[in-house]
Amino acid sequence: METAFFSAASLFHADDDSVDDGGGTRDEAQVGAEGESQQPALEYEERIHKFPGVDLSIREFSSHQLNANLLWPGTFFFADWLVKNPSILDGQRILELGSGTGALAIFLRKTFGVDITTSDYDDKDIEENIAHNCRVNKLDVLPHIRHTWGDPFPILQPDWNIVIASDILLYVKQYPNLITTLSFLLEESDLNRQKGVCTNITTKAGTQVAARRPMFLMSWRRRIGKDQSIFFDGCEKAGMEVQHLGDLVYLISKKR
């Protein structure tokens, strides 16, 4: 697997002094002589990434203003973990938050045939790049939702019963927005099915955890110091339960 280094661009509006209140970048290098914003042409790199049992061709932005450009370590570790725990995905409707290139969703669709929807910041280039990556890997384009965390979710009655994500705990300022979106999805998802149905997950320590759907499964590997505890504490305060399953995979669900 070729190492992909992370670009230091901003992921969400109002996270950086170079971003204005409307979400548009205001980097001086992008402002023309007459004061009009000049968006640089996007450049891409095609890489072959090794996932369990399959190689995927993934087109990544060389640089992208919303930071949805490269694959991070959590994607591959999470893929390995899911391969070891395939029963948790069986027959479920899945939503991925912060899909980026769409690589994890593409892997899960090709490997397990799951019903999965991608989601990321409201940006057409991200959506088009995920669609491209689906096609080059001989897959029908996955359904995609543009959504900025914290904003009203575009689907008022979602019916996903598993939400997944990998390496999305980057900007501490966005944790409250992520928690708002996550709380909505866990509260409102699976409206047309029986809530609270459990599946057993074996932790790294060998113990059994009863995971109730709807649930959020998250993996992180990008080193962020102790900031992740701020996110987990926020989840607890919002009425969610956080359980570490081992290998930096976390299960988050609404408290009973």
JSON list of C-alpha atoms in Angstrom, two decimals, residues 1-238:
[
{"chain": "A", "resi": 1, "resn": "MET", "atom": "CA", "xyz": [0.00, 0.00, 0.00]},
{"chain": "A", "resi": 2, "resn": "GLU", "atom": "CA", "xyz": [1.44, 3.33, -0.97]},
{"chain": "A", "resi": 3, "resn": "THR", "atom": "CA", "xyz": [1.65, 5.78, 1.91]},
{"chain": "A", "resi": 4, "resn": "ALA", "atom": "CA", "xyz": [-0.66, 8.76, 1.49]},
{"chain": "A", "resi": 5, "resn": "PHE", "atom": "CA", "xyz": [0.20, 11.87, 3.43]},
{"chain": "A", "resi": 6, "resn": "PHE", "atom": "CA", "xyz": [-2.54, 14.14, 4.68]},
{"chain": "A", "resi": 7, "resn": "SER", "atom": "CA", "xyz": [-3.03, 17.61, 3.21]},
{"chain": "A", "resi": 8, "resn": "ALA", "atom": "CA", "xyz": [-3.36, 20.42, 5.72]},
{"chain": "A", "resi": 9, "resn": "ALA", "atom": "CA", "xyz": [-6.35, 22.06, 4.03]},
{"chain": "A", "resi": 10, "resn": "SER", "atom": "CA", "xyz": [-9.51, 22.89, 5.98]},
{"chain": "A", "resi": 11, "resn": "LEU", "atom": "CA", "xyz": [-12.31, 20.34, 6.15]},
{"chain": "A", "resi": 12, "resn": "PHE", "atom": "CA", "xyz": [-15.22, 22.52, 7.22]},
{"chain": "A", "resi": 13, "resn": "HIS", "atom": "CA", "xyz": [-16.18, 26.17, 7.15]},
{"chain": "A", "resi": 14, "resn": "ALA", "atom": "CA", "xyz": [-15.14, 28.38, 10.08]},
{"chain": "A", "resi": 15, "resn": "ASP", "atom": "CA", "xyz": [-12.34, 26.03, 11.11]},
{"chain": "A", "resi": 16, "resn": "ASP", "atom": "CA", "xyz": [-9.53, 28.19, 9.85]},
{"chain": "A", "resi": 17, "resn": "ASP", "atom": "CA", "xyz": [-8.76, 31.88, 9.51]},
{"chain": "A", "resi": 18, "resn": "SER", "atom": "CA", "xyz": [-8.47, 31.40, 5.75]},
{"chain": "A", "resi": 19, "resn": "VAL", "atom": "CA", "xyz": [-12.16, 30.41, 5.52]},
{"chain": "A", "resi": 20, "resn": "ASP", "atom": "CA", "xyz": [-14.95, 32.96, 5.52]},
{"chain": "A", "resi": 21, "resn": "ASP", "atom": "CA", "xyz": [-18.31, 32.66, 7.28]},
{"chain": "A", "resi": 22, "resn": "GLY", "atom": "CA", "xyz": [-20.00, 31.40, 4.11]},
{"chain": "A", "resi": 23, "resn": "GLY", "atom": "CA", "xyz": [-17.70, 28.43, 3.74]},
{"chain": "A", "resi": 24, "resn": "GLY", "atom": "CA", "xyz": [-15.70, 29.82, 0.80]},
{"chain": "A", "resi": 25, "resn": "THR", "atom": "CA", "xyz": [-11.90, 29.90, 1.04]},
{"chain": "A", "resi": 26, "resn": "ARG", "atom": "CA", "xyz": [-10.25, 33.29, 1.15]},
{"chain": "A", "resi": 27, "resn": "ASP", "atom": "CA", "xyz": [-6.64, 32.29, 0.65]},
{"chain": "A", "resi": 28, "resn": "GLU", "atom": "CA", "xyz": [-4.79, 35.21, -0.93]},
{"chain": "A", "resi": 29, "resn": "ALA", "atom": "CA", "xyz": [-3.30, 32.90, -3.54]},
{"chain": "A", "resi": 30, "resn": "GLN", "atom": "CA", "xyz": [-6.80, 32.28, -4.81]},
{"chain": "A", "resi": 31, "resn": "VAL", "atom": "CA", "xyz": [-7.77, 35.94, -5.20]},
{"chain": "A", "resi": 32, "resn": "GLY", "atom": "CA", "xyz": [-7.23, 37.50, -8.61]},
{"chain": "A", "resi": 33, "resn": "ALA", "atom": "CA", "xyz": [-6.00, 40.98, -9.48]},
{"chain": "A", "resi": 34, "resn": "GLU", "atom": "CA", "xyz": [-9.55, 42.33, -9.52]},
{"chain": "A", "resi": 35, "resn": "GLY", "atom": "CA", "xyz": [-10.37, 40.78, -6.14]},
{"chain": "A", "resi": 36, "resn": "GLU", "atom": "CA", "xyz": [-12.35, 37.85, -7.53]},
{"chain": "A", "resi": 37, "resn": "SER", "atom": "CA", "xyz": [-11.81, 34.43, -6.01]},
{"chain": "A", "resi": 38, "resn": "GLN", "atom": "CA", "xyz": [-9.85, 32.11, -8.31]},
{"chain": "A", "resi": 39, "resn": "GLN", "atom": "CA", "xyz": [-10.44, 28.41, -7.63]},
{"chain": "A", "resi": 40, "resn": "PRO", "atom": "CA", "xyz": [-7.35, 26.35, -8.60]},
{"chain": "A", "resi": 41, "resn": "ALA", "atom": "CA", "xyz": [-7.85, 23.46, -10.99]},
{"chain": "A", "resi": 42, "resn": "LEU", "atom": "CA", "xyz": [-8.14, 20.14, -9.20]},
{"chain": "A", "resi": 43, "resn": "GLU", "atom": "CA", "xyz": [-5.36, 17.61, -9.66]},
{"chain": "A", "resi": 44, "resn": "TYR", "atom": "CA", "xyz": [-5.64, 13.91, -8.97]},
{"chain": "A", "resi": 45, "resn": "GLU", "atom": "CA", "xyz": [-3.48, 10.89, -8.33]},
{"chain": "A", "resi": 46, "resn": "GLU", "atom": "CA", "xyz": [-4.55, 7.32, -9.02]},
{"chain": "A", "resi": 47, "resn": "ARG", "atom": "CA", "xyz": [-3.27, 4.80, -6.48]},
{"chain": "A", "resi": 48, "resn": "ILE", "atom": "CA", "xyz": [-3.75, 1.09, -6.00]},
{"chain": "A", "resi": 49, "resn": "HIS", "atom": "CA", "xyz": [-4.60, 0.36, -2.37]},
{"chain": "A", "resi": 50, "resn": "LYS", "atom": "CA", "xyz": [-4.55, -3.12, -0.87]},
{"chain": "A", "resi": 51, "resn": "PHE", "atom": "CA", "xyz": [-7.64, -4.04, 1.13]},
{"chain": "A", "resi": 52, "resn": "PRO", "atom": "CA", "xyz": [-8.31, -7.51, 2.59]},
{"chain": "A", "resi": 53, "resn": "GLY", "atom": "CA", "xyz": [-8.72, -9.81, -0.38]},
{"chain": "A", "resi": 54, "resn": "VAL", "atom": "CA", "xyz": [-8.94, -7.08, -3.02]},
{"chain": "A", "resi": 55, "resn": "ASP", "atom": "CA", "xyz": [-6.92, -4.25, -4.58]},
{"chain": "A", "resi": 56, "resn": "LEU", "atom": "CA", "xyz": [-8.84, -1.06, -5.29]},
{"chain": "A", "resi": 57, "resn": "SER", "atom": "CA", "xyz": [-7.90, 1.71, -7.70]},
{"chain": "A", "resi": 58, "resn": "ILE", "atom": "CA", "xyz": [-8.66, 4.95, -5.88]},
{"chain": "A", "resi": 59, "resn": "ARG", "atom": "CA", "xyz": [-8.39, 8.41, -7.39]},
{"chain": "A", "resi": 60, "resn": "GLU", "atom": "CA", "xyz": [-7.35, 10.91, -4.74]},
{"chain": "A", "resi": 61, "resn": "PHE", "atom": "CA", "xyz": [-7.14, 14.67, -4.91]},
{"chain": "A", "resi": 62, "resn": "SER", "atom": "CA", "xyz": [-3.54, 15.86, -4.80]},
{"chain": "A", "resi": 63, "resn": "SER", "atom": "CA", "xyz": [-4.93, 18.66, -2.68]},
{"chain": "A", "resi": 64, "resn": "HIS", "atom": "CA", "xyz": [-8.49, 19.63, -1.81]},
{"chain": "A", "resi": 65, "resn": "GLN", "atom": "CA", "xyz": [-9.79, 22.63, 0.12]},
{"chain": "A", "resi": 66, "resn": "LEU", "atom": "CA", "xyz": [-12.18, 20.43, 2.13]},
{"chain": "A", "resi": 67, "resn": "ASN", "atom": "CA", "xyz": [-9.55, 17.86, 3.06]},
{"chain": "A", "resi": 68, "resn": "ALA", "atom": "CA", "xyz": [-11.38, 14.93, 1.48]},
{"chain": "A", "resi": 69, "resn": "ASN", "atom": "CA", "xyz": [-8.40, 13.92, -0.58]},
{"chain": "A", "resi": 70, "resn": "LEU", "atom": "CA", "xyz": [-6.40, 11.01, 0.80]},
{"chain": "A", "resi": 71, "resn": "LEU", "atom": "CA", "xyz": [-6.92, 7.68, 2.53]},
{"chain": "A", "resi": 72, "resn": "TRP", "atom": "CA", "xyz": [-5.92, 7.52, 6.18]},
{"chain": "A", "resi": 73, "resn": "PRO", "atom": "CA", "xyz": [-4.73, 4.51, 8.23]},
{"chain": "A", "resi": 74, "resn": "GLY", "atom": "CA", "xyz": [-8.06, 4.03, 10.00]},
{"chain": "A", "resi": 75, "resn": "THR", "atom": "CA", "xyz": [-9.68, 3.02, 6.72]},
{"chain": "A", "resi": 76, "resn": "PHE", "atom": "CA", "xyz": [-7.49, -0.07, 6.37]},
{"chain": "A", "resi": 77, "resn": "PHE", "atom": "CA", "xyz": [-7.54, -1.08, 10.03]},
{"chain": "A", "resi": 78, "resn": "PHE", "atom": "CA", "xyz": [-11.33, -0.73, 10.05]},
{"chain": "A", "resi": 79, "resn": "ALA", "atom": "CA", "xyz": [-11.60, -2.84, 6.91]},
{"chain": "A", "resi": 80, "resn": "ASP", "atom": "CA", "xyz": [-9.53, -5.56, 8.60]},
{"chain": "A", "resi": 81, "resn": "TRP", "atom": "CA", "xyz": [-11.75, -5.39, 11.71]},
{"chain": "A", "resi": 82, "resn": "LEU", "atom": "CA", "xyz": [-14.96, -5.64, 9.70]},
{"chain": "A", "resi": 83, "resn": "VAL", "atom": "CA", "xyz": [-13.65, -8.66, 7.80]},
{"chain": "A", "resi": 84, "resn": "LYS", "atom": "CA", "xyz": [-13.17, -10.35, 11.19]},
{"chain": "A", "resi": 85, "resn": "ASN", "atom": "CA", "xyz": [-16.69, -9.34, 12.28]},
{"chain": "A", "resi": 86, "resn": "PRO", "atom": "CA", "xyz": [-18.79, -9.75, 9.12]},
{"chain": "A", "resi": 87, "resn": "SER", "atom": "CA", "xyz": [-22.00, -10.76, 10.90]},
{"chain": "A", "resi": 88, "resn": "ILE", "atom": "CA", "xyz": [-22.48, -7.23, 12.18]},
{"chain": "A", "resi": 89, "resn": "LEU", "atom": "CA", "xyz": [-23.05, -6.03, 8.59]},
{"chain": "A", "resi": 90, "resn": "ASP", "atom": "CA", "xyz": [-25.32, -8.84, 7.46]},
{"chain": "A", "resi": 91, "resn": "GLY", "atom": "CA", "xyz": [-28.58, -7.49, 6.05]},
{"chain": "A", "resi": 92, "resn": "GLN", "atom": "CA", "xyz": [-28.04, -3.99, 7.41]},
{"chain": "A", "resi": 93, "resn": "ARG", "atom": "CA", "xyz": [-28.52, -0.60, 5.80]},
{"chain": "A", "resi": 94, "resn": "ILE", "atom": "CA", "xyz": [-25.32, 1.37, 6.31]},
{"chain": "A", "resi": 95, "resn": "LEU", "atom": "CA", "xyz": [-24.40, 5.05, 6.13]},
{"chain": "A", "resi": 96, "resn": "GLU", "atom": "CA", "xyz": [-20.78, 6.18, 6.11]},
{"chain": "A", "resi": 97, "resn": "LEU", "atom": "CA", "xyz": [-19.95, 9.63, 7.46]},
{"chain": "A", "resi": 98, "resn": "GLY", "atom": "CA", "xyz": [-16.92, 11.48, 6.10]},
{"chain": "A", "resi": 99, "resn": "SER", "atom": "CA", "xyz": [-16.53, 9.10, 3.16]},
{"chain": "A", "resi": 100, "resn": "GLY", "atom": "CA", "xyz": [-13.79, 11.12, 1.46]},
{"chain": "A", "resi": 101, "resn": "THR", "atom": "CA", "xyz": [-12.75, 9.07, -1.57]},
{"chain": "A", "resi": 102, "resn": "GLY", "atom": "CA", "xyz": [-15.42, 6.44, -0.91]},
{"chain": "A", "resi": 103, "resn": "ALA", "atom": "CA", "xyz": [-12.80, 3.68, -0.65]},
{"chain": "A", "resi": 104, "resn": "LEU", "atom": "CA", "xyz": [-14.14, 2.01, 2.50]},
{"chain": "A", "resi": 105, "resn": "ALA", "atom": "CA", "xyz": [-17.72, 1.99, 1.22]},
{"chain": "A", "resi": 106, "resn": "ILE", "atom": "CA", "xyz": [-16.56, 0.60, -2.14]},
{"chain": "A", "resi": 107, "resn": "PHE", "atom": "CA", "xyz": [-14.62, -2.15, -0.35]},
{"chain": "A", "resi": 108, "resn": "LEU", "atom": "CA", "xyz": [-17.63, -3.11, 1.78]},
{"chain": "A", "resi": 109, "resn": "ARG", "atom": "CA", "xyz": [-19.96, -3.13, -1.21]},
{"chain": "A", "resi": 110, "resn": "LYS", "atom": "CA", "xyz": [-17.64, -5.29, -3.31]},
{"chain": "A", "resi": 111, "resn": "THR", "atom": "CA", "xyz": [-16.71, -7.66, -0.48]},
{"chain": "A", "resi": 112, "resn": "PHE", "atom": "CA", "xyz": [-19.99, -8.07, 1.39]},
{"chain": "A", "resi": 113, "resn": "GLY", "atom": "CA", "xyz": [-22.58, -6.72, -1.04]},
{"chain": "A", "resi": 114, "resn": "VAL", "atom": "CA", "xyz": [-23.90, -4.41, 1.67]},
{"chain": "A", "resi": 115, "resn": "ASP", "atom": "CA", "xyz": [-26.50, -1.70, 1.16]},
{"chain": "A", "resi": 116, "resn": "ILE", "atom": "CA", "xyz": [-24.33, 1.35, 1.83]},
{"chain": "A", "resi": 117, "resn": "THR", "atom": "CA", "xyz": [-24.67, 5.09, 1.27]},
{"chain": "A", "resi": 118, "resn": "THR", "atom": "CA", "xyz": [-21.74, 7.50, 1.31]},
{"chain": "A", "resi": 119, "resn": "SER", "atom": "CA", "xyz": [-21.85, 10.98, 2.83]},
{"chain": "A", "resi": 120, "resn": "ASP", "atom": "CA", "xyz": [-19.51, 13.93, 3.08]},
{"chain": "A", "resi": 121, "resn": "TYR", "atom": "CA", "xyz": [-19.40, 17.72, 3.10]},
{"chain": "A", "resi": 122, "resn": "ASP", "atom": "CA", "xyz": [-21.71, 19.46, 0.62]},
{"chain": "A", "resi": 123, "resn": "ASP", "atom": "CA", "xyz": [-19.28, 19.55, -2.30]},
{"chain": "A", "resi": 124, "resn": "LYS", "atom": "CA", "xyz": [-19.86, 18.32, -5.85]},
{"chain": "A", "resi": 125, "resn": "ASP", "atom": "CA", "xyz": [-16.20, 17.44, -6.47]},
{"chain": "A", "resi": 126, "resn": "ILE", "atom": "CA", "xyz": [-16.20, 14.99, -3.55]},
{"chain": "A", "resi": 127, "resn": "GLU", "atom": "CA", "xyz": [-19.41, 13.40, -4.80]},
{"chain": "A", "resi": 128, "resn": "GLU", "atom": "CA", "xyz": [-18.11, 13.15, -8.36]},
{"chain": "A", "resi": 129, "resn": "ASN", "atom": "CA", "xyz": [-14.82, 11.65, -7.21]},
{"chain": "A", "resi": 130, "resn": "ILE", "atom": "CA", "xyz": [-16.59, 8.94, -5.20]},
{"chain": "A", "resi": 131, "resn": "ALA", "atom": "CA", "xyz": [-18.70, 8.16, -8.28]},
{"chain": "A", "resi": 132, "resn": "HIS", "atom": "CA", "xyz": [-15.52, 7.94, -10.39]},
{"chain": "A", "resi": 133, "resn": "ASN", "atom": "CA", "xyz": [-13.94, 5.54, -7.89]},
{"chain": "A", "resi": 134, "resn": "CYS", "atom": "CA", "xyz": [-17.04, 3.35, -7.97]},
{"chain": "A", "resi": 135, "resn": "ARG", "atom": "CA", "xyz": [-16.93, 3.12, -11.75]},
{"chain": "A", "resi": 136, "resn": "VAL", "atom": "CA", "xyz": [-13.20, 2.34, -12.08]},
{"chain": "A", "resi": 137, "resn": "ASN", "atom": "CA", "xyz": [-13.68, -0.50, -9.59]},
{"chain": "A", "resi": 138, "resn": "LYS", "atom": "CA", "xyz": [-16.52, -1.92, -11.70]},
{"chain": "A", "resi": 139, "resn": "LEU", "atom": "CA", "xyz": [-19.22, -0.95, -9.26]},
{"chain": "A", "resi": 140, "resn": "ASP", "atom": "CA", "xyz": [-22.50, 0.89, -9.76]},
{"chain": "A", "resi": 141, "resn": "VAL", "atom": "CA", "xyz": [-22.31, 4.39, -8.31]},
{"chain": "A", "resi": 142, "resn": "LEU", "atom": "CA", "xyz": [-23.28, 4.30, -4.64]},
{"chain": "A", "resi": 143, "resn": "PRO", "atom": "CA", "xyz": [-25.99, 6.62, -3.33]},
{"chain": "A", "resi": 144, "resn": "HIS", "atom": "CA", "xyz": [-24.44, 9.72, -1.81]},
{"chain": "A", "resi": 145, "resn": "ILE", "atom": "CA", "xyz": [-25.64, 12.43, 0.57]},
{"chain": "A", "resi": 146, "resn": "ARG", "atom": "CA", "xyz": [-24.06, 15.87, 0.78]},
{"chain": "A", "resi": 147, "resn": "HIS", "atom": "CA", "xyz": [-24.29, 17.03, 4.36]},
{"chain": "A", "resi": 148, "resn": "THR", "atom": "CA", "xyz": [-22.41, 19.40, 6.65]},
{"chain": "A", "resi": 149, "resn": "TRP", "atom": "CA", "xyz": [-22.32, 18.12, 10.22]},
{"chain": "A", "resi": 150, "resn": "GLY", "atom": "CA", "xyz": [-24.59, 20.07, 12.52]},
{"chain": "A", "resi": 151, "resn": "ASP", "atom": "CA", "xyz": [-26.89, 21.26, 9.73]},
{"chain": "A", "resi": 152, "resn": "PRO", "atom": "CA", "xyz": [-30.40, 19.78, 9.41]},
{"chain": "A", "resi": 153, "resn": "PHE", "atom": "CA", "xyz": [-30.06, 16.35, 7.87]},
{"chain": "A", "resi": 154, "resn": "PRO", "atom": "CA", "xyz": [-31.55, 16.29, 4.34]},
{"chain": "A", "resi": 155, "resn": "ILE", "atom": "CA", "xyz": [-33.52, 13.12, 5.09]},
{"chain": "A", "resi": 156, "resn": "LEU", "atom": "CA", "xyz": [-35.99, 13.63, 7.94]},
{"chain": "A", "resi": 157, "resn": "GLN", "atom": "CA", "xyz": [-36.70, 9.94, 8.49]},
{"chain": "A", "resi": 158, "resn": "PRO", "atom": "CA", "xyz": [-33.47, 8.05, 7.73]},
{"chain": "A", "resi": 159, "resn": "ASP", "atom": "CA", "xyz": [-33.59, 4.28, 7.82]},
{"chain": "A", "resi": 160, "resn": "TRP", "atom": "CA", "xyz": [-29.95, 3.29, 8.28]},
{"chain": "A", "resi": 161, "resn": "ASN", "atom": "CA", "xyz": [-29.34, 1.08, 11.27]},
{"chain": "A", "resi": 162, "resn": "ILE", "atom": "CA", "xyz": [-25.55, 1.20, 11.19]},
{"chain": "A", "resi": 163, "resn": "VAL", "atom": "CA", "xyz": [-23.50, 4.37, 10.77]},
{"chain": "A", "resi": 164, "resn": "ILE", "atom": "CA", "xyz": [-19.75, 3.98, 10.22]},
{"chain": "A", "resi": 165, "resn": "ALA", "atom": "CA", "xyz": [-16.73, 6.27, 9.95]},
{"chain": "A", "resi": 166, "resn": "SER", "atom": "CA", "xyz": [-12.95, 6.13, 10.07]},
{"chain": "A", "resi": 167, "resn": "ASP", "atom": "CA", "xyz": [-10.43, 8.80, 11.10]},
{"chain": "A", "resi": 168, "resn": "ILE", "atom": "CA", "xyz": [-12.93, 11.67, 11.24]},
{"chain": "A", "resi": 169, "resn": "LEU", "atom": "CA", "xyz": [-11.90, 13.14, 14.62]},
{"chain": "A", "resi": 170, "resn": "LEU", "atom": "CA", "xyz": [-9.70, 15.85, 13.18]},
{"chain": "A", "resi": 171, "resn": "TYR", "atom": "CA", "xyz": [-11.09, 19.28, 14.09]},
{"chain": "A", "resi": 172, "resn": "VAL", "atom": "CA", "xyz": [-12.12, 19.69, 17.73]},
{"chain": "A", "resi": 173, "resn": "LYS", "atom": "CA", "xyz": [-14.34, 22.63, 16.78]},
{"chain": "A", "resi": 174, "resn": "GLN", "atom": "CA", "xyz": [-16.43, 20.23, 14.71]},
{"chain": "A", "resi": 175, "resn": "TYR", "atom": "CA", "xyz": [-17.05, 17.71, 17.50]},
{"chain": "A", "resi": 176, "resn": "PRO", "atom": "CA", "xyz": [-20.31, 19.36, 18.68]},
{"chain": "A", "resi": 177, "resn": "ASN", "atom": "CA", "xyz": [-21.59, 19.43, 15.09]},
{"chain": "A", "resi": 178, "resn": "LEU", "atom": "CA", "xyz": [-20.66, 15.79, 14.55]},
{"chain": "A", "resi": 179, "resn": "ILE", "atom": "CA", "xyz": [-22.38, 14.84, 17.82]},
{"chain": "A", "resi": 180, "resn": "THR", "atom": "CA", "xyz": [-25.51, 16.72, 16.72]},
{"chain": "A", "resi": 181, "resn": "THR", "atom": "CA", "xyz": [-25.65, 14.79, 13.45]},
{"chain": "A", "resi": 182, "resn": "LEU", "atom": "CA", "xyz": [-24.84, 11.50, 15.13]},
{"chain": "A", "resi": 183, "resn": "SER", "atom": "CA", "xyz": [-27.51, 12.00, 17.79]},
{"chain": "A", "resi": 184, "resn": "PHE", "atom": "CA", "xyz": [-30.11, 12.62, 15.09]},
{"chain": "A", "resi": 185, "resn": "LEU", "atom": "CA", "xyz": [-29.12, 9.52, 13.11]},
{"chain": "A", "resi": 186, "resn": "LEU", "atom": "CA", "xyz": [-29.13, 7.23, 16.14]},
{"chain": "A", "resi": 187, "resn": "GLU", "atom": "CA", "xyz": [-32.43, 8.62, 17.37]},
{"chain": "A", "resi": 188, "resn": "GLU", "atom": "CA", "xyz": [-34.28, 8.61, 14.06]},
{"chain": "A", "resi": 189, "resn": "SER", "atom": "CA", "xyz": [-32.68, 5.79, 12.06]},
{"chain": "A", "resi": 190, "resn": "ASP", "atom": "CA", "xyz": [-34.35, 2.44, 11.53]},
{"chain": "A", "resi": 191, "resn": "LEU", "atom": "CA", "xyz": [-37.85, 3.88, 11.92]},
{"chain": "A", "resi": 192, "resn": "ASN", "atom": "CA", "xyz": [-39.38, 1.17, 9.78]},
{"chain": "A", "resi": 193, "resn": "ARG", "atom": "CA", "xyz": [-37.75, -1.72, 11.60]},
{"chain": "A", "resi": 194, "resn": "GLN", "atom": "CA", "xyz": [-37.67, -2.95, 15.15]},
{"chain": "A", "resi": 195, "resn": "LYS", "atom": "CA", "xyz": [-35.30, -0.84, 17.25]},
{"chain": "A", "resi": 196, "resn": "GLY", "atom": "CA", "xyz": [-33.03, -2.31, 19.86]},
{"chain": "A", "resi": 197, "resn": "VAL", "atom": "CA", "xyz": [-32.28, -5.55, 17.99]},
{"chain": "A", "resi": 198, "resn": "CYS", "atom": "CA", "xyz": [-28.94, -6.79, 19.25]},
{"chain": "A", "resi": 199, "resn": "THR", "atom": "CA", "xyz": [-25.98, -8.49, 17.65]},
{"chain": "A", "resi": 200, "resn": "ASN", "atom": "CA", "xyz": [-23.04, -9.85, 19.61]},
{"chain": "A", "resi": 201, "resn": "ILE", "atom": "CA", "xyz": [-19.57, -8.48, 18.96]},
{"chain": "A", "resi": 202, "resn": "THR", "atom": "CA", "xyz": [-16.44, -10.13, 20.30]},
{"chain": "A", "resi": 203, "resn": "THR", "atom": "CA", "xyz": [-13.96, -7.57, 21.62]},
{"chain": "A", "resi": 204, "resn": "LYS", "atom": "CA", "xyz": [-10.21, -7.90, 21.33]},
{"chain": "A", "resi": 205, "resn": "ALA", "atom": "CA", "xyz": [-10.20, -9.04, 24.96]},
{"chain": "A", "resi": 206, "resn": "GLY", "atom": "CA", "xyz": [-12.51, -11.90, 24.04]},
{"chain": "A", "resi": 207, "resn": "THR", "atom": "CA", "xyz": [-15.60, -10.62, 25.83]},
{"chain": "A", "resi": 208, "resn": "GLN", "atom": "CA", "xyz": [-19.01, -10.40, 24.19]},
{"chain": "A", "resi": 209, "resn": "VAL", "atom": "CA", "xyz": [-20.69, -7.01, 23.71]},
{"chain": "A", "resi": 210, "resn": "ALA", "atom": "CA", "xyz": [-24.38, -6.81, 22.82]},
{"chain": "A", "resi": 211, "resn": "ALA", "atom": "CA", "xyz": [-24.57, -4.07, 20.17]},
{"chain": "A", "resi": 212, "resn": "ARG", "atom": "CA", "xyz": [-28.02, -2.55, 19.77]},
{"chain": "A", "resi": 213, "resn": "ARG", "atom": "CA", "xyz": [-29.10, -1.13, 16.45]},
{"chain": "A", "resi": 214, "resn": "PRO", "atom": "CA", "xyz": [-29.05, 1.61, 15.37]},
{"chain": "A", "resi": 215, "resn": "MET", "atom": "CA", "xyz": [-25.37, 1.98, 16.20]},
{"chain": "A", "resi": 216, "resn": "PHE", "atom": "CA", "xyz": [-22.30, 3.97, 15.24]},
{"chain": "A", "resi": 217, "resn": "LEU", "atom": "CA", "xyz": [-19.05, 2.11, 14.59]},
{"chain": "A", "resi": 218, "resn": "MET", "atom": "CA", "xyz": [-15.94, 4.22, 14.34]},
{"chain": "A", "resi": 219, "resn": "SER", "atom": "CA", "xyz": [-12.26, 3.52, 13.82]},
{"chain": "A", "resi": 220, "resn": "TRP", "atom": "CA", "xyz": [-9.46, 6.02, 14.25]},
{"chain": "A", "resi": 221, "resn": "ARG", "atom": "CA", "xyz": [-5.75, 5.62, 13.70]},
{"chain": "A", "resi": 222, "resn": "ARG", "atom": "CA", "xyz": [-4.59, 9.11, 12.88]},
{"chain": "A", "resi": 223, "resn": "ARG", "atom": "CA", "xyz": [-2.79, 10.31, 16.00]},
{"chain": "A", "resi": 224, "resn": "ILE", "atom": "CA", "xyz": [-4.66, 13.22, 17.56]},
{"chain": "A", "resi": 225, "resn": "GLY", "atom": "CA", "xyz": [-3.31, 13.19, 21.10]},
{"chain": "A", "resi": 226, "resn": "LYS", "atom": "CA", "xyz": [-6.01, 13.26, 23.77]},
{"chain": "A", "resi": 227, "resn": "ASP", "atom": "CA", "xyz": [-8.55, 15.22, 21.73]},
{"chain": "A", "resi": 228, "resn": "GLN", "atom": "CA", "xyz": [-10.64, 12.12, 21.08]},
{"chain": "A", "resi": 229, "resn": "SER", "atom": "CA", "xyz": [-11.63, 12.08, 24.76]},
{"chain": "A", "resi": 230, "resn": "ILE", "atom": "CA", "xyz": [-13.38, 15.42, 24.18]},
{"chain": "A", "resi": 231, "resn": "PHE", "atom": "CA", "xyz": [-15.51, 13.77, 21.52]},
{"chain": "A", "resi": 232, "resn": "PHE", "atom": "CA", "xyz": [-16.32, 10.71, 23.63]},
{"chain": "A", "resi": 233, "resn": "ASP", "atom": "CA", "xyz": [-17.20, 12.87, 26.65]},
{"chain": "A", "resi": 234, "resn": "GLY", "atom": "CA", "xyz": [-19.49, 14.93, 24.40]},
{"chain": "A", "resi": 235, "resn": "CYS", "atom": "CA", "xyz": [-21.22, 11.77, 23.22]},
{"chain": "A", "resi": 236, "resn": "GLU", "atom": "CA", "xyz": [-21.82, 10.67, 26.81]},
{"chain": "A", "resi": 237, "resn": "LYS", "atom": "CA", "xyz": [-23.28, 14.06, 27.72]},
{"chain": "A", "resi": 238, "resn": "ALA", "atom": "CA", "xyz": [-25.58, 13.83, 24.68]}
]
